[in-house]
Short mmCIF file of C-alpha atoms in Angstrom, two decimals:
data_model
loop_
_atom_site.label_atom_id
_atom_site.label_comp_id
_atom_site.label_asym_id
_atom_site.label_seq_id
_atom_site.Cartn_x
_atom_site.Cartn_y
_atom_site.Cartn_z
CA UNK A 303 -13.42 14.08 33.72
CA UNK A 304 -14.15 11.12 30.96
CA UNK A 305 -10.71 8.22 30.64
CA UNK A 306 -9.09 7.97 27.46
CA UNK A 307 -10.52 5.58 25.23
CA UNK A 308 -7.07 3.22 24.41
CA UNK A 309 -6.49 2.26 21.37
CA UNK A 310 -4.32 -0.19 19.64
CA UNK A 311 -3.31 0.29 16.14
CA UNK A 312 -1.70 -3.17 14.67
CA UNK A 313 0.54 -3.39 11.13
CA UNK A 314 3.12 -5.40 10.20
CA UNK A 315 3.86 -4.87 6.22
CA UNK A 316 5.30 -1.81 4.97
CA UNK A 317 2.19 -0.63 3.46
CA UNK A 318 0.36 -0.78 6.31
CA UNK A 319 3.07 1.24 8.64
CA UNK A 320 2.72 3.84 5.53
CA UNK A 321 -0.78 4.25 5.94
CA UNK A 322 -1.05 4.29 9.54
CA UNK A 323 2.13 6.10 11.28
CA UNK A 324 0.41 9.64 10.25
CA UNK A 325 -2.72 8.42 12.05
CA UNK A 326 -0.59 6.88 14.85
CA UNK A 327 1.65 10.37 15.31
CA UNK A 328 -2.40 11.95 15.66
CA UNK A 329 -3.31 9.60 18.26
CA UNK A 330 -0.36 10.38 20.34
CA UNK A 331 -0.55 13.72 20.18
CA UNK A 332 -4.30 13.65 21.68
CA UNK A 333 -5.76 13.69 25.07
CA UNK A 334 -8.02 12.24 24.28
CA UNK A 335 -6.43 8.39 23.89
CA UNK A 336 -4.07 6.33 24.53
CA UNK A 337 -2.38 5.34 22.09
CA UNK A 338 -0.66 1.54 21.68
CA UNK A 339 0.98 0.25 18.82
CA UNK A 340 1.99 -4.20 17.97
CA UNK A 341 3.52 -4.47 14.99
CA UNK A 342 3.89 -8.35 13.82
CA UNK A 343 6.63 -7.99 11.68
CA UNK A 344 4.92 -9.41 8.94
CA UNK A 345 7.15 -7.40 6.65
CA UNK A 346 10.38 -6.88 8.51
CA UNK A 347 13.33 -5.45 7.27
CA UNK A 348 10.93 -3.16 5.08
CA UNK A 349 8.42 -1.76 8.03
CA UNK A 350 11.50 -0.99 10.21
CA UNK A 351 12.49 0.89 7.45
CA UNK A 352 9.08 2.88 7.91
CA UNK A 353 9.21 2.74 12.00
CA UNK A 354 12.59 4.68 11.67
CA UNK A 355 11.60 7.45 9.84
CA UNK A 356 8.76 7.71 10.98
CA UNK A 357 10.16 7.81 14.95
CA UNK A 358 7.92 5.24 15.60
CA UNK A 359 8.82 2.62 18.64
CA UNK A 360 5.83 -0.06 18.92
CA UNK A 361 4.74 -1.01 22.53
CA UNK A 362 4.52 -4.82 21.61
CA UNK A 363 6.83 -6.48 18.59
CA UNK A 364 5.74 -10.17 17.72
CA UNK A 365 8.06 -10.80 15.09
CA UNK A 366 6.34 -13.57 13.30
CA UNK A 367 7.95 -14.10 10.49
CA UNK A 368 9.76 -17.30 10.02
CA UNK A 369 11.61 -19.84 7.10
CA UNK A 370 9.15 -21.63 5.08
CA UNK A 371 6.44 -20.61 6.63
CA UNK A 372 2.75 -21.32 4.73
CA UNK A 373 0.13 -18.93 5.21
CA UNK A 374 -1.93 -20.94 7.80
CA UNK A 375 0.45 -21.20 10.04
CA UNK A 376 1.63 -17.33 9.57
CA UNK A 377 -2.23 -16.94 9.97
CA UNK A 378 -2.25 -19.37 13.52
CA UNK A 379 0.66 -17.43 15.01
CA UNK A 380 -0.36 -13.88 14.33
CA UNK A 381 -4.20 -14.75 15.52
CA UNK A 382 -2.48 -16.62 19.00
CA UNK A 383 0.29 -13.13 19.67
CA UNK A 384 -2.36 -10.76 18.65
CA UNK A 385 -4.77 -12.22 20.98
CA UNK A 386 -1.93 -12.21 23.95
CA UNK A 387 -1.38 -8.39 23.28
CA UNK A 388 -5.15 -7.77 23.62
CA UNK A 389 -5.54 -9.66 26.54
CA UNK A 390 -2.86 -7.00 28.30
CA UNK A 391 -3.72 -4.13 26.40
CA UNK A 392 -7.52 -4.20 26.83
CA UNK A 393 -8.09 -1.60 23.85
CA UNK A 394 -11.12 0.16 23.66
CA UNK A 395 -10.92 0.00 20.11
CA UNK A 396 -8.53 -2.41 17.60
CA UNK A 397 -7.48 -0.22 14.62
CA UNK A 398 -6.70 -2.31 11.29
CA UNK A 399 -5.85 -1.18 7.77
CA UNK A 400 -5.95 -2.94 4.51
CA UNK A 401 -5.91 -6.20 3.70
CA UNK A 402 -2.87 -7.97 5.42
CA UNK A 403 -2.96 -10.90 7.18
CA UNK A 404 -1.39 -9.16 10.32
CA UNK A 405 -4.72 -7.14 9.73
CA UNK A 406 -7.21 -9.66 9.05
CA UNK A 407 -5.94 -11.93 11.95
CA UNK A 408 -5.87 -8.57 14.13
CA UNK A 409 -9.70 -7.87 13.68
CA UNK A 410 -10.43 -11.95 14.50
CA UNK A 411 -8.63 -12.19 17.29
CA UNK A 412 -10.50 -8.48 18.41
CA UNK A 413 -13.89 -10.57 17.32
CA UNK A 414 -13.01 -13.02 19.47
CA UNK A 415 -12.68 -10.48 22.40
CA UNK A 416 -15.53 -8.72 21.21
CA UNK A 417 -13.15 -5.46 21.20
CA UNK A 418 -14.84 -3.35 18.20
CA UNK A 419 -12.69 -2.86 14.79
CA UNK A 420 -12.16 0.00 13.02
CA UNK A 421 -11.04 -0.75 9.81
CA UNK A 422 -8.95 1.92 7.59
CA UNK A 423 -9.30 1.47 3.82
CA UNK A 424 -12.20 -0.43 4.05
CA UNK A 425 -14.89 -1.87 1.06
CA UNK A 426 -12.19 -2.66 -1.61
CA UNK A 427 -13.06 -5.38 -3.56
CA UNK A 428 -11.64 -6.47 -7.15
CA UNK A 429 -14.79 -8.94 -7.16
CA UNK A 430 -12.52 -11.90 -7.78
CA UNK A 431 -11.62 -13.68 -4.78
CA UNK A 432 -7.83 -14.99 -6.43
CA UNK A 433 -7.62 -11.86 -7.18
CA UNK A 434 -5.58 -10.37 -5.82
CA UNK A 435 -5.35 -13.57 -3.60
CA UNK A 436 -5.16 -13.62 -0.12
CA UNK A 437 -5.78 -9.84 0.43
CA UNK A 438 -9.68 -9.83 -1.47
CA UNK A 439 -10.68 -12.53 0.95
CA UNK A 440 -9.14 -11.30 3.68
CA UNK A 441 -10.64 -7.70 3.21
CA UNK A 442 -13.80 -9.59 3.42
CA UNK A 443 -13.19 -11.38 6.36
CA UNK A 444 -12.55 -7.52 8.42
CA UNK A 445 -15.80 -5.97 6.43
CA UNK A 446 -17.80 -8.85 8.35
CA UNK A 447 -15.91 -8.25 12.02
CA UNK A 448 -15.37 -4.45 11.96
CA UNK A 449 -17.82 -2.17 13.30
CA UNK A 450 -16.37 1.60 12.14
CA UNK A 451 -15.80 0.91 8.13
CA UNK A 452 -13.29 4.20 7.05
CA UNK A 453 -13.84 3.58 3.28
CA UNK A 454 -11.19 5.43 0.64
CA UNK A 455 -13.57 6.30 -1.38
CA UNK A 456 -17.75 6.76 -2.09
CA UNK A 457 -17.13 3.75 -4.06
CA UNK A 458 -15.85 1.65 -1.52
CA UNK A 459 -18.32 2.71 0.84
CA UNK A 460 -21.22 1.99 -1.96
CA UNK A 461 -19.15 -1.79 -2.23
CA UNK A 462 -19.91 -2.21 1.72
CA UNK A 463 -23.56 -1.16 1.32
CA UNK A 464 -24.08 -4.18 -1.21
CA UNK A 465 -22.67 -6.59 1.08
CA UNK A 466 -25.38 -4.80 3.40
CA UNK A 467 -23.03 -3.08 5.92
CA UNK A 468 -24.86 -1.16 7.82
CA UNK A 469 -24.95 2.62 6.60
CA UNK A 470 -24.25 4.45 10.03
CA UNK A 471 -21.32 2.67 10.31
CA UNK A 472 -19.85 3.41 7.35
CA UNK A 473 -18.00 6.54 7.12
CA UNK A 474 -15.90 8.33 3.88
CA UNK A 475 -12.25 9.23 4.88
CA UNK A 476 -10.08 9.43 2.13
CA UNK A 477 -6.83 7.37 1.86
CA UNK A 478 -4.06 8.08 4.41
CA UNK A 479 -1.33 7.39 1.81
CA UNK A 480 -1.77 11.15 0.67
CA UNK A 481 -1.66 11.89 3.67
CA UNK A 482 1.86 10.20 4.20
CA UNK A 483 3.25 11.36 1.02
CA UNK A 484 2.32 14.93 2.09
CA UNK A 485 4.26 14.29 5.04
CA UNK A 486 7.60 13.08 3.40
CA UNK A 487 7.51 15.33 0.86
CA UNK A 488 7.80 17.83 3.05
CA UNK A 489 10.47 15.79 5.10
CA UNK A 490 12.24 15.73 2.57
CA UNK A 491 11.47 19.65 1.39
CA UNK A 492 12.94 19.97 4.81
CA UNK A 493 16.02 17.00 4.40
CA UNK A 494 17.03 16.52 0.94
CA UNK A 495 20.06 13.75 2.28
CA UNK A 496 16.79 11.67 3.43
CA UNK A 497 16.17 10.60 -0.85
CA UNK A 498 19.86 11.39 -1.98
CA UNK A 499 20.51 7.82 -2.77
CA UNK A 500 19.09 8.10 -5.96
CA UNK A 501 21.69 10.95 -7.02
CA UNK A 502 23.90 8.52 -9.17
CA UNK A 503 21.00 6.93 -11.33
CA UNK A 504 19.82 10.26 -11.37
CA UNK A 505 22.94 11.33 -12.64
CA UNK A 506 23.05 8.34 -15.22
CA UNK A 507 19.93 8.38 -16.77
CA UNK A 508 20.50 12.59 -17.42
CA UNK A 509 18.32 13.25 -20.07
CA UNK A 510 16.23 9.41 -20.21
CA UNK A 511 12.83 9.42 -19.16
CA UNK A 512 12.34 7.03 -16.40
CA UNK A 513 9.94 4.33 -15.94
CA UNK A 514 9.47 3.35 -12.28
CA UNK A 515 8.64 -0.09 -11.59
CA UNK A 516 7.55 -2.63 -9.17
CA UNK A 517 6.10 -6.05 -9.55
CA UNK A 518 5.39 -8.67 -6.29
CA UNK A 519 2.00 -9.64 -6.79
CA UNK A 520 1.57 -13.29 -5.70
CA UNK A 521 -0.79 -13.99 -8.68
CA UNK A 522 1.80 -12.92 -10.73
CA UNK A 523 3.85 -15.34 -9.79
CA UNK A 524 5.68 -17.50 -12.72
CA UNK A 525 4.44 -16.59 -16.03
CA UNK A 526 2.92 -13.47 -14.93
CA UNK A 527 6.54 -12.43 -14.01
CA UNK A 528 7.57 -13.80 -17.02
CA UNK A 529 6.09 -11.69 -19.34
CA UNK A 530 6.30 -8.59 -17.66
CA UNK A 531 9.99 -9.06 -17.59
CA UNK A 532 9.43 -9.28 -21.36
CA UNK A 533 7.87 -6.12 -22.02
CA UNK A 534 10.49 -4.47 -19.65
CA UNK A 535 13.27 -5.93 -22.04
CA UNK A 536 11.31 -4.72 -25.32
CA UNK A 537 10.56 -1.48 -23.57
CA UNK A 538 14.43 -1.04 -22.71
CA UNK A 539 15.51 -1.55 -26.17
CA UNK A 540 14.32 2.40 -26.92
CA UNK A 541 17.52 4.76 -26.13
CA UNK A 542 15.68 7.48 -25.16
CA UNK A 543 14.38 6.24 -21.64
CA UNK A 544 15.55 4.12 -18.48
CA UNK A 545 13.42 1.87 -16.03
CA UNK A 546 14.62 1.78 -12.50
CA UNK A 547 13.31 -1.65 -10.96
CA UNK A 548 13.52 -2.10 -7.04
CA UNK A 549 13.52 -6.07 -6.88
CA UNK A 550 11.04 -7.16 -4.49
CA UNK A 551 13.35 -9.47 -2.06
CA UNK A 552 10.88 -12.61 -2.27
CA UNK A 553 13.08 -15.25 -4.39
CA UNK A 554 9.79 -15.78 -6.78
CA UNK A 555 10.76 -12.24 -8.14
CA UNK A 556 14.28 -12.07 -8.13
CA UNK A 557 15.18 -15.24 -9.89
CA UNK A 558 12.75 -13.95 -13.15
CA UNK A 559 14.32 -10.77 -12.94
CA UNK A 560 17.85 -11.36 -12.83
CA UNK A 561 17.63 -13.81 -15.41
CA UNK A 562 15.90 -11.84 -17.64
CA UNK A 563 16.78 -8.18 -17.46
CA UNK A 564 21.12 -8.18 -15.76
CA UNK A 565 23.11 -6.48 -17.69
CA UNK A 566 20.79 -4.46 -20.04
CA UNK A 567 22.50 -0.67 -19.65
CA UNK A 568 18.93 1.19 -18.88
CA UNK A 569 18.00 -1.00 -16.56
CA UNK A 570 18.32 -0.30 -13.15
CA UNK A 571 17.45 -3.19 -10.53
CA UNK A 572 18.04 -1.73 -7.23
CA UNK A 573 16.96 -3.12 -3.32
CA UNK A 574 13.83 -2.19 -2.26
CA UNK A 575 13.74 1.34 -1.03
CA UNK A 576 12.41 3.29 1.95
CA UNK A 577 9.66 5.37 1.91
CA UNK A 578 11.74 9.03 1.51
CA UNK A 579 13.57 6.80 -1.25
CA UNK A 580 10.58 5.38 -3.00
CA UNK A 581 9.05 8.70 -2.83
CA UNK A 582 11.18 10.50 -4.69
CA UNK A 583 11.26 8.03 -7.48
CA UNK A 584 7.62 8.71 -7.93
CA UNK A 585 8.44 12.54 -7.89
CA UNK A 586 11.27 11.65 -11.03
CA UNK A 587 9.31 9.20 -12.90
CA UNK A 588 7.35 9.81 -16.28
CA UNK A 589 5.16 7.06 -15.78
CA UNK A 590 4.62 4.37 -13.24
CA UNK A 591 4.50 0.25 -14.31
CA UNK A 592 3.30 -1.64 -11.60
CA UNK A 593 1.21 -4.33 -9.67
CA UNK A 594 1.02 -2.95 -6.56
CA UNK A 595 -1.83 -1.26 -4.80
CA UNK A 596 -0.40 1.60 -3.23
CA UNK A 597 1.04 2.87 -6.29
CA UNK A 598 -2.69 3.25 -7.51
CA UNK A 599 -2.75 6.31 -4.87
CA UNK A 600 0.40 7.81 -4.65
CA UNK A 601 1.44 7.91 -8.15
CA UNK A 602 -1.46 10.03 -9.61
CA UNK A 603 -1.40 12.56 -6.61
CA UNK A 604 2.54 13.43 -7.85
CA UNK A 605 0.50 13.92 -11.62
CA UNK A 606 2.55 9.98 -12.70
CA UNK A 607 0.32 7.36 -14.47
CA UNK A 608 0.41 4.32 -13.74
CA UNK A 609 -0.16 1.27 -16.06
CA UNK A 610 -1.34 -1.66 -13.53
CA UNK A 611 0.20 -4.77 -14.54
CA UNK A 612 -3.11 -6.83 -13.12
CA UNK A 613 -6.20 -7.97 -14.36
CA UNK A 614 -8.55 -6.88 -12.11
CA UNK A 615 -7.93 -3.95 -9.54
CA UNK A 616 -10.01 -3.38 -5.77
CA UNK A 617 -9.54 0.42 -6.77
CA UNK A 618 -11.36 1.16 -9.80
CA UNK A 619 -11.54 4.87 -8.74
CA UNK A 620 -8.31 5.34 -10.34
CA UNK A 621 -9.54 3.96 -13.84
CA UNK A 622 -12.63 5.75 -13.69
CA UNK A 623 -10.18 8.81 -13.12
CA UNK A 624 -8.29 8.01 -15.94
CA UNK A 625 -5.19 8.14 -13.61
CA UNK A 626 -4.58 4.44 -13.66
CA UNK A 627 -4.87 1.67 -16.85
CA UNK A 628 -5.27 -1.84 -16.49
CA UNK A 629 -3.03 -3.52 -18.85
CA UNK A 630 -2.56 -6.93 -17.37
CA UNK A 631 0.18 -9.10 -17.53
CA UNK A 632 0.31 -9.52 -21.35
CA UNK A 633 3.70 -8.54 -22.93
CA UNK A 634 2.65 -7.15 -25.66
CA UNK A 635 0.07 -4.78 -24.44
CA UNK A 636 2.47 -3.63 -21.82
CA UNK A 637 4.30 -2.43 -24.37
CA UNK A 638 1.64 -0.92 -26.90
CA UNK A 639 0.70 0.65 -23.44
CA UNK A 640 4.21 2.42 -22.31
CA UNK A 641 4.49 3.43 -25.55
CA UNK A 642 1.61 5.53 -26.40
CA UNK A 643 2.10 7.08 -23.29
CA UNK A 644 5.63 7.74 -24.24
CA UNK A 645 5.12 9.02 -28.17
CA UNK A 646 1.78 10.97 -27.42
CA UNK A 647 1.68 13.77 -25.71
CA UNK A 648 -2.16 13.83 -25.18
CA UNK A 649 -2.42 10.59 -24.01
CA UNK A 650 -0.31 11.39 -21.20
CA UNK A 651 -0.69 14.86 -20.45
CA UNK A 652 -4.63 12.78 -20.04
CA UNK A 653 -3.82 11.07 -17.75
CA UNK A 654 -1.38 13.20 -15.40
CA UNK A 655 -3.41 15.80 -15.21
CA UNK A 656 -6.92 13.50 -14.05
CA UNK A 657 -7.95 14.12 -10.78
CA UNK A 658 -6.74 12.03 -8.35
CA UNK A 659 -9.61 10.55 -6.23
CA UNK A 660 -7.76 9.01 -3.77
CA UNK A 661 -7.51 11.66 -1.05
CA UNK A 662 -6.92 15.27 0.33
CA UNK A 663 -4.32 15.04 2.93
CA UNK A 664 -6.96 15.52 5.56
CA UNK A 665 -8.01 11.97 6.09
CA UNK A 666 -5.90 11.47 9.64
CA UNK A 667 -8.33 14.14 10.76
CA UNK A 668 -11.67 12.55 10.05
CA UNK A 669 -9.86 9.53 11.40
CA UNK A 670 -9.41 10.56 14.84
CA UNK A 671 -12.69 12.08 15.54
CA UNK A 672 -14.71 9.13 14.58
CA UNK A 673 -12.01 6.66 17.14
CA UNK A 674 -12.96 10.07 19.49
CA UNK A 675 -17.40 8.30 19.81
CA UNK A 676 -16.80 5.50 22.50
CA UNK A 677 -18.06 2.31 20.79
#
């Protein structure tokens, strides 16, 4: 009888945890694998929220974050800590997701030990190494190292082929975020109390169209965030809308938003939401205004248009399909595009009904079968 394959899954941020917990569940339930999980703690509180709701207890927790830590200090700590975990676990596969410092350092530490890497959500490219920063370069580094490229879409797979990645190592699986969204939606249906924390705001804004807002990208710090805040102030002048804005804890974000938006009666600046409550926000909103990558994938699964407050996106499939539109950080452009979706029913319907190109909710099963092939 063949020994089970040892899989070490590494993640450290909330988005990684959301996109990987369905895979960890599947690996845990499959006798072909011994599944081990290492978290870096790159997003401490937000990561722990996802671990709790998903019922995951990591085998290793590096807890790497320190006050005032630079990116190079973070990378050095990740590389050393993850290397020690790999030396102890001796995995057959290392699984990383996306484009974080944790994912990049995990891939590099595995490469130093000649351990094959499987990259979930491979092949996303914006074409600009400074947007998003530093994620675009992190992705390219992982793409050079990985032996198994699990691309969410054909567009992502083609980007890898253009970089001369061996075609036989590239597999289009769909995006696991859709698997996760289906899972949490079912859980909320069974246990409504999981997402009951927005009930007060839902009652307060009854009769208004809700716009969900997220904004946290590093490349928008400074002038970009100030322009976004100015646009929100202008939109909030309408009496038929309300904006729910879970504000990122980064002080670069909070200082700008508190200064510009505090006290507006139809803008609710709230603490970051756990995963069930964020899924609830997606469900109740009319549209999303965001600079997040994940929202571009999740909102269309629930039929909600996304206006992307970035100059470029590594998820062009949403723009091509019509579920998302790039609006940048120019205040006037943001206000114009939001106004169009609020006032033009046909324009709204065209985006809301567009086909979601990011997955069918069965991505995890495809990935598990690919990992079952011995490297």
